[in-house]
Short mmCIF file of C-alpha atoms in Angstrom, two decimals:
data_model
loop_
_atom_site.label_atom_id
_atom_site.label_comp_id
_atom_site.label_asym_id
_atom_site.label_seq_id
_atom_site.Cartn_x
_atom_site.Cartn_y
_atom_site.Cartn_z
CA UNK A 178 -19.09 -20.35 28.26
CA UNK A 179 -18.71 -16.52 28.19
CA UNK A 180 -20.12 -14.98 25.62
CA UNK A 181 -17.73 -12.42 23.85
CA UNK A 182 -18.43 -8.58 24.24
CA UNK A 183 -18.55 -6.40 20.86
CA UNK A 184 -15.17 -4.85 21.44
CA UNK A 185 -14.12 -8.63 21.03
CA UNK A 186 -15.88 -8.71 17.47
CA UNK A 187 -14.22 -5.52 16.41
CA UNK A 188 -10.62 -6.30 17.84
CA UNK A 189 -10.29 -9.73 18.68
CA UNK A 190 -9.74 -10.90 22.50
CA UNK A 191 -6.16 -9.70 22.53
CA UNK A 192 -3.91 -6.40 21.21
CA UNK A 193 -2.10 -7.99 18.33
CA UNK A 194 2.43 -7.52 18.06
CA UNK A 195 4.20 -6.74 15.06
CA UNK A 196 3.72 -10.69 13.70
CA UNK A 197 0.13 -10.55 13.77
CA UNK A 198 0.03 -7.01 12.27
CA UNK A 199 1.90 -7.90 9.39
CA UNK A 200 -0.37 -10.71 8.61
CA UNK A 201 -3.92 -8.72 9.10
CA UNK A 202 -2.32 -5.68 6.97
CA UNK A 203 -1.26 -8.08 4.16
CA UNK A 204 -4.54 -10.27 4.22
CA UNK A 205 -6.16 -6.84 3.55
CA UNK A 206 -3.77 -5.47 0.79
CA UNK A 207 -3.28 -8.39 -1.15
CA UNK A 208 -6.27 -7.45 -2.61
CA UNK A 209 -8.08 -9.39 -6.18
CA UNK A 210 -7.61 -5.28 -7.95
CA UNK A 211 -3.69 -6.67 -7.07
CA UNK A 212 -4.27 -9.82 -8.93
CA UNK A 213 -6.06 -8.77 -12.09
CA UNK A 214 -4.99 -4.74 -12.06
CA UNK A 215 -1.44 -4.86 -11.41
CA UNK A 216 -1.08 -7.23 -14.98
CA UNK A 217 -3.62 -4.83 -16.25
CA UNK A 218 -1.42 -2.04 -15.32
CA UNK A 219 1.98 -3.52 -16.85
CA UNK A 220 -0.41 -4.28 -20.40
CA UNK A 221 -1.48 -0.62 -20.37
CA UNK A 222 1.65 1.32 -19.55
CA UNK A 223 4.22 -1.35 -19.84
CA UNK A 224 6.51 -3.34 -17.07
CA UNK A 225 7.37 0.02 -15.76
CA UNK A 226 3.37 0.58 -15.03
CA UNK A 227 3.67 -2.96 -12.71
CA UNK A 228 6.33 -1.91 -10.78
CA UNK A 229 4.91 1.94 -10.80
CA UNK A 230 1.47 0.13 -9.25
CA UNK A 231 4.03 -1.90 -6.88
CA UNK A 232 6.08 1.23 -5.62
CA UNK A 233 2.36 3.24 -4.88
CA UNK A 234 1.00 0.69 -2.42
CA UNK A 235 4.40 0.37 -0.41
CA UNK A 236 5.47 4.00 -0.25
CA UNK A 237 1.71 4.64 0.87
CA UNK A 238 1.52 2.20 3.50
CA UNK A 239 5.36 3.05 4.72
CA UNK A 240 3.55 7.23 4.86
CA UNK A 241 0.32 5.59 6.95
CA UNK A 242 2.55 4.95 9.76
CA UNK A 243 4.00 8.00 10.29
CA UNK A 244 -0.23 8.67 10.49
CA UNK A 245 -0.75 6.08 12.78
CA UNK A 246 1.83 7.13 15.33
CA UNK A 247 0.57 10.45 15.48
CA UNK A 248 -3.10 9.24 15.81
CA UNK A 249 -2.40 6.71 18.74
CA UNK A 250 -0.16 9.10 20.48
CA UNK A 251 -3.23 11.52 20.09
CA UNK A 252 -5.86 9.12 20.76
CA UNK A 253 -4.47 5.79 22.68
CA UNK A 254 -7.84 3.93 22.69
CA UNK A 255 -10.71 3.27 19.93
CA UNK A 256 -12.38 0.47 18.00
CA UNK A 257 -12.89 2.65 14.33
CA UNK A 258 -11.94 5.41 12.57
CA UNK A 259 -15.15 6.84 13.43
CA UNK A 260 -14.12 7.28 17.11
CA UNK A 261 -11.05 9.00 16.02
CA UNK A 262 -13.10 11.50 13.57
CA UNK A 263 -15.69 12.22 16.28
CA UNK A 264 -13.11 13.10 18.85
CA UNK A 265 -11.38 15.77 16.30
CA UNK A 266 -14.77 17.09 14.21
CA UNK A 267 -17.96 19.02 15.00
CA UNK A 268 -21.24 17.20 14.02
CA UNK A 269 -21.62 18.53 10.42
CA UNK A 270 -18.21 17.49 9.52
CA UNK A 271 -18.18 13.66 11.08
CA UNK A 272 -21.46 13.25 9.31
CA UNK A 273 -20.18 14.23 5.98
CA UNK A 274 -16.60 11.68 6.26
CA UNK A 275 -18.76 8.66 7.78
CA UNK A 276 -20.87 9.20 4.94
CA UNK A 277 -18.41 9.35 2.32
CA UNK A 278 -16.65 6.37 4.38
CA UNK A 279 -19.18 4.14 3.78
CA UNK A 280 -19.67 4.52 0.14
CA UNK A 281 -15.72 4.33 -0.48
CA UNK A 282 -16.19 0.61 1.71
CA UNK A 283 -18.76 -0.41 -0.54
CA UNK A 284 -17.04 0.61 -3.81
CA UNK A 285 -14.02 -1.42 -2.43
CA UNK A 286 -16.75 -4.47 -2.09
CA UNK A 287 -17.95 -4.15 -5.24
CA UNK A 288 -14.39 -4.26 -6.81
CA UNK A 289 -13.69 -7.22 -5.01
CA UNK A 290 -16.91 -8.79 -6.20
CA UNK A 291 -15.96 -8.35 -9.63
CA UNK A 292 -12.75 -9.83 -8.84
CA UNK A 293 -14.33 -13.09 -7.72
CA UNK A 294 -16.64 -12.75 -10.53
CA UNK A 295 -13.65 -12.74 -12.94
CA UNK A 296 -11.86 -15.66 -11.10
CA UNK A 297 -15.23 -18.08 -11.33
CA UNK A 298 -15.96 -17.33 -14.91
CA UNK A 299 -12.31 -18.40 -15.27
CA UNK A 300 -12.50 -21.44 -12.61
CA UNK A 301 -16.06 -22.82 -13.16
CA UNK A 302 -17.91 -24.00 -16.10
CA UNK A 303 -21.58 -22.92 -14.07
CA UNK A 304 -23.69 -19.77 -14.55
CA UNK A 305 -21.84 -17.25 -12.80
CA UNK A 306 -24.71 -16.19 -9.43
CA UNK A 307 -23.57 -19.81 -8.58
CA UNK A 308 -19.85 -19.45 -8.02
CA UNK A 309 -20.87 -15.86 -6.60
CA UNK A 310 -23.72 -16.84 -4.41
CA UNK A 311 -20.79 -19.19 -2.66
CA UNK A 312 -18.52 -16.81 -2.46
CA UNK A 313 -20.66 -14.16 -0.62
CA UNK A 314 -22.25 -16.65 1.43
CA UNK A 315 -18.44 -18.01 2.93
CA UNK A 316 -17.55 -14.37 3.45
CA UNK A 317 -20.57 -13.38 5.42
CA UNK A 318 -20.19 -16.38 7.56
CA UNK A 319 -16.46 -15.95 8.50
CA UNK A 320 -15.89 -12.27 8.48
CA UNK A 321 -19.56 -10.89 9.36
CA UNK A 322 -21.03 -13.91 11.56
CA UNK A 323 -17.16 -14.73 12.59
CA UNK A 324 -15.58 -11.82 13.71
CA UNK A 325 -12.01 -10.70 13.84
CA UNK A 326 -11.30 -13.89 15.56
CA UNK A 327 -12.21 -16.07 12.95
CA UNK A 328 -10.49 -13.34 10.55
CA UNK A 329 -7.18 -13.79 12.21
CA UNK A 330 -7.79 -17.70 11.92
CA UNK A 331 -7.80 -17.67 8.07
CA UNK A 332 -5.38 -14.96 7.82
CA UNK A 333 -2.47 -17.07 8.37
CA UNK A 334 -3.41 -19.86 6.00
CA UNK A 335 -4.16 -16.93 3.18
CA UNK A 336 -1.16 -15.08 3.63
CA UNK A 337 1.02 -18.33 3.60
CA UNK A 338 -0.63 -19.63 0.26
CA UNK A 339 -0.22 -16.06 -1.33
CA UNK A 340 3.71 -16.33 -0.42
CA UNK A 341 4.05 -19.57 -1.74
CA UNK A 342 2.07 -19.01 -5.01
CA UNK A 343 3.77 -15.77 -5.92
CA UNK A 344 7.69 -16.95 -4.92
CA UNK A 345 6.99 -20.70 -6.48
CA UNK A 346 5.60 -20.36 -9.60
CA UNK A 347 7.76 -17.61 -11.05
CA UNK A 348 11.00 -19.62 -9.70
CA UNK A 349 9.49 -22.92 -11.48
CA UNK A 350 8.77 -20.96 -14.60
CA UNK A 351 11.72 -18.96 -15.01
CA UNK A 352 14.33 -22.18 -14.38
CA UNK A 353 12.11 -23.89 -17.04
CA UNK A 354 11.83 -21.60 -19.56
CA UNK A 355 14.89 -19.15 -19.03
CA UNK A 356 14.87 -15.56 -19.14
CA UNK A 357 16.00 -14.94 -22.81
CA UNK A 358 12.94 -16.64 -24.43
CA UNK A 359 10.52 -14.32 -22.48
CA UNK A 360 12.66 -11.12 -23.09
CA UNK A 361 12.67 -12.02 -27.04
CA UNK A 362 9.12 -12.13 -27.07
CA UNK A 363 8.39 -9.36 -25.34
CA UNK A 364 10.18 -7.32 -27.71
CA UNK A 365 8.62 -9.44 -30.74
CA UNK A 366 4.83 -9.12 -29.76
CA UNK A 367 4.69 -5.99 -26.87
CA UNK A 368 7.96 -3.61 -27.22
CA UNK A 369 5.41 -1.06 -26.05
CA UNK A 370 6.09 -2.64 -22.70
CA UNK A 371 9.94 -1.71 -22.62
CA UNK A 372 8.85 1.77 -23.24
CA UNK A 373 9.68 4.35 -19.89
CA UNK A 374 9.43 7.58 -21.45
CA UNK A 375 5.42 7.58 -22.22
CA UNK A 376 3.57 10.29 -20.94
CA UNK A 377 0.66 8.29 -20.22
CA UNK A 378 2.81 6.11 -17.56
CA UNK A 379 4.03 9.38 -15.94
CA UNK A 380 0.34 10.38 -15.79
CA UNK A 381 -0.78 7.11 -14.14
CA UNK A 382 2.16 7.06 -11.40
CA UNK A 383 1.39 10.50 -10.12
CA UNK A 384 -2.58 10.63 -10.23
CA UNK A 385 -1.65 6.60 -8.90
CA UNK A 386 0.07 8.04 -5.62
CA UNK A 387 -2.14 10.67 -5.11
CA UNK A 388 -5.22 7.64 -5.02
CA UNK A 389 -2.97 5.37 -2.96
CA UNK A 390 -2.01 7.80 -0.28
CA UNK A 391 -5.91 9.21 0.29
CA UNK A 392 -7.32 5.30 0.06
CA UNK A 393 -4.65 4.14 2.38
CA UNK A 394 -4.78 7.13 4.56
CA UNK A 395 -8.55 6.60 4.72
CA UNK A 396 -8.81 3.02 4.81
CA UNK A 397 -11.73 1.54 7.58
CA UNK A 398 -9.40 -1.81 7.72
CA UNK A 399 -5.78 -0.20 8.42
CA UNK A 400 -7.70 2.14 10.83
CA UNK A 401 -9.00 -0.77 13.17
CA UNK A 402 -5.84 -2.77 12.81
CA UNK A 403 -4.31 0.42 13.68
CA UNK A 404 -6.18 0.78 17.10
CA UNK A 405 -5.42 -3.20 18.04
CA UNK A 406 -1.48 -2.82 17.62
CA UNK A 407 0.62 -1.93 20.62
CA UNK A 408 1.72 1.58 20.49
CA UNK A 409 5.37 1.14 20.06
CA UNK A 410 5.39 -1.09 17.21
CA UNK A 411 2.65 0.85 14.92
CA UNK A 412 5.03 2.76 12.61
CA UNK A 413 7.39 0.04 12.18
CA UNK A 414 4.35 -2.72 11.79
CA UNK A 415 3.27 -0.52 8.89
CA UNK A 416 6.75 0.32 7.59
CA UNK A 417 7.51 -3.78 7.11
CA UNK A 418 4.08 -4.40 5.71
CA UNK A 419 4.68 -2.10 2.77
CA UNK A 420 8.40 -3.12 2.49
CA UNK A 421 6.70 -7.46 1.99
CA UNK A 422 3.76 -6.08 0.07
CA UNK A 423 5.79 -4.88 -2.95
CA UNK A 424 6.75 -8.60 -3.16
CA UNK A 425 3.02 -9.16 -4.38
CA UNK A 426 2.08 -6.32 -7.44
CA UNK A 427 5.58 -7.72 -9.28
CA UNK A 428 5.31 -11.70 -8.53
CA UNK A 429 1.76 -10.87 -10.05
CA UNK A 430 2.90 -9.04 -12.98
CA UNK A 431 5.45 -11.97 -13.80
CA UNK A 432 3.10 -14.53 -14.05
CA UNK A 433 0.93 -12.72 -16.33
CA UNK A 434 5.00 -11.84 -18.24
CA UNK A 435 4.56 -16.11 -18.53
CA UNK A 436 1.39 -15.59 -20.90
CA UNK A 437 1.76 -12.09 -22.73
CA UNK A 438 5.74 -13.37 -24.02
CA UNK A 439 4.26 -16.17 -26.59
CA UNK A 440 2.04 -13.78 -28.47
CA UNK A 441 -1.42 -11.24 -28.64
CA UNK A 442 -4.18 -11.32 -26.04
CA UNK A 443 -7.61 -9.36 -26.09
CA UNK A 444 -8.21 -8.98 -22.19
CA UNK A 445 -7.47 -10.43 -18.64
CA UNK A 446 -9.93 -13.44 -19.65
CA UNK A 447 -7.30 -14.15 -22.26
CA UNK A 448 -4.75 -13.93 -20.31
CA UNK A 449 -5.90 -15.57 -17.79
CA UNK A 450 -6.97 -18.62 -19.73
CA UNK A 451 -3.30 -18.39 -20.99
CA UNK A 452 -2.07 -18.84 -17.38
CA UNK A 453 -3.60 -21.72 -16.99
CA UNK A 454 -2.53 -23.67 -20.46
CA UNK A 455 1.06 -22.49 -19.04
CA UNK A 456 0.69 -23.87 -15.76
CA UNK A 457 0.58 -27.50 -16.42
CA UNK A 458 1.12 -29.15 -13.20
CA UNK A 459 -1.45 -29.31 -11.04
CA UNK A 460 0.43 -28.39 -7.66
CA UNK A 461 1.02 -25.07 -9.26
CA UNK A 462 -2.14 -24.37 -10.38
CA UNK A 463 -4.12 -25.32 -7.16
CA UNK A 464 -1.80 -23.73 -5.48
CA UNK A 465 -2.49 -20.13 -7.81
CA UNK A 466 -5.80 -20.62 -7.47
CA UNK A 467 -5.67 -20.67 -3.42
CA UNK A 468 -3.83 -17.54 -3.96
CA UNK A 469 -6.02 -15.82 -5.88
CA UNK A 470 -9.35 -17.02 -3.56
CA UNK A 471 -7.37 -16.05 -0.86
CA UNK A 472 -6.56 -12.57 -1.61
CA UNK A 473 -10.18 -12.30 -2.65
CA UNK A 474 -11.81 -13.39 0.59
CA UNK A 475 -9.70 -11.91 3.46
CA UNK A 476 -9.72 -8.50 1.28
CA UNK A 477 -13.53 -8.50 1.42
CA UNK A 478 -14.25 -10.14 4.84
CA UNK A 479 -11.78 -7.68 6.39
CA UNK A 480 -13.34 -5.12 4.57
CA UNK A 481 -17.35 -6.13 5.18
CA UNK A 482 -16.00 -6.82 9.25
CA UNK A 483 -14.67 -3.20 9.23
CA UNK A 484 -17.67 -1.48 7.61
CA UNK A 485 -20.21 -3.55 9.86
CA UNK A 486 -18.04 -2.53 12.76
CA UNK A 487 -18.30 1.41 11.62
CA UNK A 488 -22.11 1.01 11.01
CA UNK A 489 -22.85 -0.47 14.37
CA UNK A 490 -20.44 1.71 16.59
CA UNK A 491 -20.58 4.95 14.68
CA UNK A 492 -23.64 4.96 12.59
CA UNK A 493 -26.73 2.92 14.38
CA UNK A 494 -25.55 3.48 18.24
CA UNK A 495 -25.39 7.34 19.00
CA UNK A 496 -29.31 6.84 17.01
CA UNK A 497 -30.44 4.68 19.21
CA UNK A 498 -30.83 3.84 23.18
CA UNK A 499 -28.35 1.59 23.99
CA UNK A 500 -28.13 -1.81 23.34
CA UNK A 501 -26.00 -4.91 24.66
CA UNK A 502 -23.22 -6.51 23.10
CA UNK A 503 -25.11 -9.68 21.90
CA UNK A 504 -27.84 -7.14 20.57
CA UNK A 505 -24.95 -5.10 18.86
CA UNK A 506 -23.53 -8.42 17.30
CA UNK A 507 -26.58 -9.90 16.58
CA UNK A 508 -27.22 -6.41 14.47
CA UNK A 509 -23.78 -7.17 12.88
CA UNK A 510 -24.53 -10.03 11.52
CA UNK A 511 -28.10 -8.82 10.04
CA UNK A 512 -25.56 -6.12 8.40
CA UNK A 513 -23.48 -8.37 7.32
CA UNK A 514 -25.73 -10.71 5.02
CA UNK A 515 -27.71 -7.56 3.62
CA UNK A 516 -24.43 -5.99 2.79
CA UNK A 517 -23.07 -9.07 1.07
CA UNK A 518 -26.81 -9.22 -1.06
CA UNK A 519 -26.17 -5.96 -2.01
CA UNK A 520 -22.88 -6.14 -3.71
CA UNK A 521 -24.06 -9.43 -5.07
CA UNK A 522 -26.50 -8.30 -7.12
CA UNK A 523 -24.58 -5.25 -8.17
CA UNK A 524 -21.53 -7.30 -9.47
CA UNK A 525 -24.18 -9.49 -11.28
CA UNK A 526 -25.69 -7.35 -13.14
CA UNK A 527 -22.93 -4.29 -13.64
CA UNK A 528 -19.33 -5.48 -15.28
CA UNK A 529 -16.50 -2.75 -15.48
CA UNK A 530 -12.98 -2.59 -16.40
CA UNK A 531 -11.34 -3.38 -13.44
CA UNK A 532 -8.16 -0.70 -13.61
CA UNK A 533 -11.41 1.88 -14.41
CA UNK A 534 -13.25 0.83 -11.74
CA UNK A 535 -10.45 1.58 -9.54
CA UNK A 536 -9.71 5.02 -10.99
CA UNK A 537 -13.41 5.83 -10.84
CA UNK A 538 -13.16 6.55 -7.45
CA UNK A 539 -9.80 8.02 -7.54
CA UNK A 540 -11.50 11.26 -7.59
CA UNK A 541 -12.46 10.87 -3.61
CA UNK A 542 -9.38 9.53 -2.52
CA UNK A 543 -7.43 12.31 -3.88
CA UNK A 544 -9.83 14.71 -2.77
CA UNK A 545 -10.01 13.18 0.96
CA UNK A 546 -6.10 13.35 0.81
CA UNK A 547 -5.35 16.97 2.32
CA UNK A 548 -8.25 16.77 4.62
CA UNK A 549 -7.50 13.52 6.79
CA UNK A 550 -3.47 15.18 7.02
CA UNK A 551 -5.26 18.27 7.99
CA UNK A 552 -7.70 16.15 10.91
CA UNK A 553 -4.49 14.04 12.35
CA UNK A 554 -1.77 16.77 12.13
CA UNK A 555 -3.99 19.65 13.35
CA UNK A 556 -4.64 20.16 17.27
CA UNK A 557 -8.21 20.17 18.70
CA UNK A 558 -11.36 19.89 16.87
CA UNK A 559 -11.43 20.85 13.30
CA UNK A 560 -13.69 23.55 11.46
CA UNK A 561 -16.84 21.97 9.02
CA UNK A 562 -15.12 23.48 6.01
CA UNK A 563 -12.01 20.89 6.06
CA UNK A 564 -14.09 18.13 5.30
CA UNK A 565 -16.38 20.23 3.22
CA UNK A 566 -13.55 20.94 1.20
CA UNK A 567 -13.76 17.45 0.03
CA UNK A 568 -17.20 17.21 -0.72
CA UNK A 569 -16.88 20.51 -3.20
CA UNK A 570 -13.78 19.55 -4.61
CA UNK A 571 -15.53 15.75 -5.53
CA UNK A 572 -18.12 16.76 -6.84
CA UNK A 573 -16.17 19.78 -9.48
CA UNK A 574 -14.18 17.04 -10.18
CA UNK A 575 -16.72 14.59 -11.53
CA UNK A 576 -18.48 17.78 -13.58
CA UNK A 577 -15.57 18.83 -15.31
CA UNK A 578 -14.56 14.39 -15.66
CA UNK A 579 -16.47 14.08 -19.19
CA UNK A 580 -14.32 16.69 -20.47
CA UNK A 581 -11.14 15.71 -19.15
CA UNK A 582 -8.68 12.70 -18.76
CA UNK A 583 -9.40 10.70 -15.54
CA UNK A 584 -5.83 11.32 -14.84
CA UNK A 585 -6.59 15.04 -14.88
CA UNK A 586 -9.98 15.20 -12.88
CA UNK A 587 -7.76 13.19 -10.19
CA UNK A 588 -5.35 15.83 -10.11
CA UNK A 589 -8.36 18.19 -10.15
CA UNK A 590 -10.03 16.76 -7.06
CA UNK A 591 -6.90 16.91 -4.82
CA UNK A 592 -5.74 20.01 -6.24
CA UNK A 593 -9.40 21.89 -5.81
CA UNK A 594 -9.44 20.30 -1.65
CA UNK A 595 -6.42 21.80 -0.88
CA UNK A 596 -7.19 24.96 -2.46
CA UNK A 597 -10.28 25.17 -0.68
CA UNK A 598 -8.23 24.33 2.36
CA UNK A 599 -5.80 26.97 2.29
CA UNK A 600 -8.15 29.71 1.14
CA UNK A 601 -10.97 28.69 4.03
CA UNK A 602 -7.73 29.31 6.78
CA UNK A 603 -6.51 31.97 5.72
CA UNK A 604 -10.32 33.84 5.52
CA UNK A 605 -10.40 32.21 8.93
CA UNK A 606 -7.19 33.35 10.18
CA UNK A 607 -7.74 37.17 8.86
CA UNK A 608 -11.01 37.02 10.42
CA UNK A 609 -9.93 35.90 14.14
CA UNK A 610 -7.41 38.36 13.56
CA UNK A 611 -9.59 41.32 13.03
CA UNK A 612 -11.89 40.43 15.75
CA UNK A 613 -9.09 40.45 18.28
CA UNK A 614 -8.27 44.01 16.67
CA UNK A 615 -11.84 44.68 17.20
CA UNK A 616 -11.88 43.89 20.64
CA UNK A 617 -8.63 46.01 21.15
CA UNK A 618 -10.37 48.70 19.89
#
């Protein structure tokens, strides 16, 4: 039997059609923070917040392929985003994104670790490294030791059980219970909810987009899919994917409408325990349960697959001689289980509010924002100070953070990047100029 090369780990055996796109982009969207933050969003800012948290994901991803065409017309063939940004920037500059890459991947690991942690102290009546230890261990072993093959294998089944979850138990509920009942009660216990004209919602939709469009936009996961998708079909691959994924956010927001109508609730534990009383036949509730294991595991094996992949091919190759394919996957692998120990123990032993945890790093995102447009849209290599912008502007941000909103430092970070941006060209622009006056001269 031949053994497969590492370009088959990284992309599969085949270049994947519009079908097959779909399914890979929505196994890695439909993510746990979609789950458990998108009700967490509605409870905070109202129903407006869940379909403000539905609209951010779609428009982003439906913006990403006007991205993607430009970077495969630029740059036809590559297995990561790290080819891409080594193609367009000096040393200094790639150094500085792959690092900030790789701690934005395992930030995204650790919020899907809490996500499974949240699910198995809801699920399982065991100590909680138990229900963790398996769910690490089955990620590792498909996505890491597995491959993209063996990601596109359980990508079907986990996209299909999402669907089914997040169409069938609303219908069931709704035709059981009627509309009017949950309406009533909204109003009685939450008529917060109802409420548009808050300025804290405002707040969270625009500091929201500006997060979406620089995690989207600099996404490991979308990247590789990106380079595995025939060239004609990227933007509207993308396009659909955001169009189905807004399905997701609101299906999840009104099964958490199912619990939050008959009265208080202290937290997601709450209302998750609520789901479940609600949920009385077991078909439905195995079948939410899939869903939400499901959108936990082929977020984080996509995720841990892509970040290996980046490590190995960006990271540990240009330092080294070079080494085989079986040596590279074999070096995967090794990646692969010490990643998944590391996020492990972190999500053991560290416990954060989910819609924080994801706003906690919104800072980066909105920073990286006018830098990547700057990368794909520019011509050439880039100058050090685009991505440098984003270091300074990150790191203002989280000085001035204790003294602001988190809404504000966002707007900070993204605002301070481009700043940087268009000050650094325009010193740059004045300067060439003057030199070619010089030389005139």
């Amino acid at each position: 039997m031949r053994s497969r090369t590492f370009q088959e780990y990284v992309q599969g055996p085949i270049q994947i059609g519009m079908g097959l796109g779909i399914i890979s982009l929505l196994a890695r969207w439909v993510t746990g923070t979609t789950i458990l933050s998108s009700p967490e969003s509605m409870v905070k800012y109202g129903v407006f917040g869940g379909i403000g948290y539905a609209l951010m994901g779609a428009i982003a991803l439906f913006m990403f392929s006007f991205i993607g065409k430009r970077v495969r017309q630029d740059f036809p063939v590559g297995l990561t985003i790290g080819d891409y940004l080594k193609a367009r920037l000096h040393p200094l500059g790639y150094w500085i994104l792959i690092v900030i890459l790789v701690i934005t991947s395992l930030h995204i690991l650790f919020i899907q670790g809490m996500a499974a942690s949240t699910l198995c102290q809801f699920l399982f009546d065991t100590p909680l490294y138990v229900g963790l230890f398996f769910f690490f261990a089955f990620c590792v072993l498909y996505a890491g030791f597995g491959g993209l093959k063996l990601i596109h294998g359980f990508a079907a089944f986990q996209v299909i059980s999402m669907f089914a979850a997040v169409i069938l138990i609303p219908l069931y509920f709704f035709v059981k219970e009627g509309i009017q009942p949950v309406y009533d009660g909204i109003r009685l216990y939450h008529p917060y909810m109802l409420v548009i004209n808050k300025y804290d919602l405002w707040s969270f939709l625009f500091a929201g987009l500006l997060v979406g469009f620089g995690q989207f936009f600099f996404d490991l996961t979308s990247w590789q899919r990106l380079f595995m998708m025939e060239m004609k079909k990227v933007r509207l691959t993308f396009s659909l994917s955001g169009l189905i994924w807004i399905i997701f956010p609101l299906s999840f927001s009104s099964l958490f409408i199912m619990v939050i109508f008959t009265g208080g609730f202290t937290d997601i534990h709450s209302i998750l325990a609520g789901l479940a009383n609600k949920i009385t036949t077991p078909f439905f509730f195995i079948l939410f349960v899939l869903c939400a294991i499901s959108a936990i595991t082929s977020t984080f094996g996509a995720c841990l697959h892509s970040l290996v992949s980046l490590i190995v091919a960006n990271i540990l190759e240009p330092l080294q001689t070079k080494k085989s394919d079986q040596q590279k996957i074999r070096m995967a692998c090794l990646l692969s289980i010490c990643i998944g120990g590391l996020v492990f123990v972190a999500t053991l032993f560290y416990s954060p509010n989910l819609l924080e945890l994801l706003f906690y790093s919104g800072n980066i995102y909105s920073a990286l924002l006018a830098p990547i447009l700057v990368i794909v849209f520019s011509k050439g290599k880039v100058a050090d100070y685009i991505p440098i912008s984003a270091v300074l502007a990150i790191v203002a941000s989280y000085i001035i953070q204790p003294h602001v909103s988190e809404f504000q430092s966002i707007w900070f970070s993204g605002l301070a990047s481009l700043t940087i941006l268009v000050i650094c060209t325009i010193l740059t622009l004045i300067k060439n100029k003057w030199g070619i006056v010089k030389t005139k001269l």
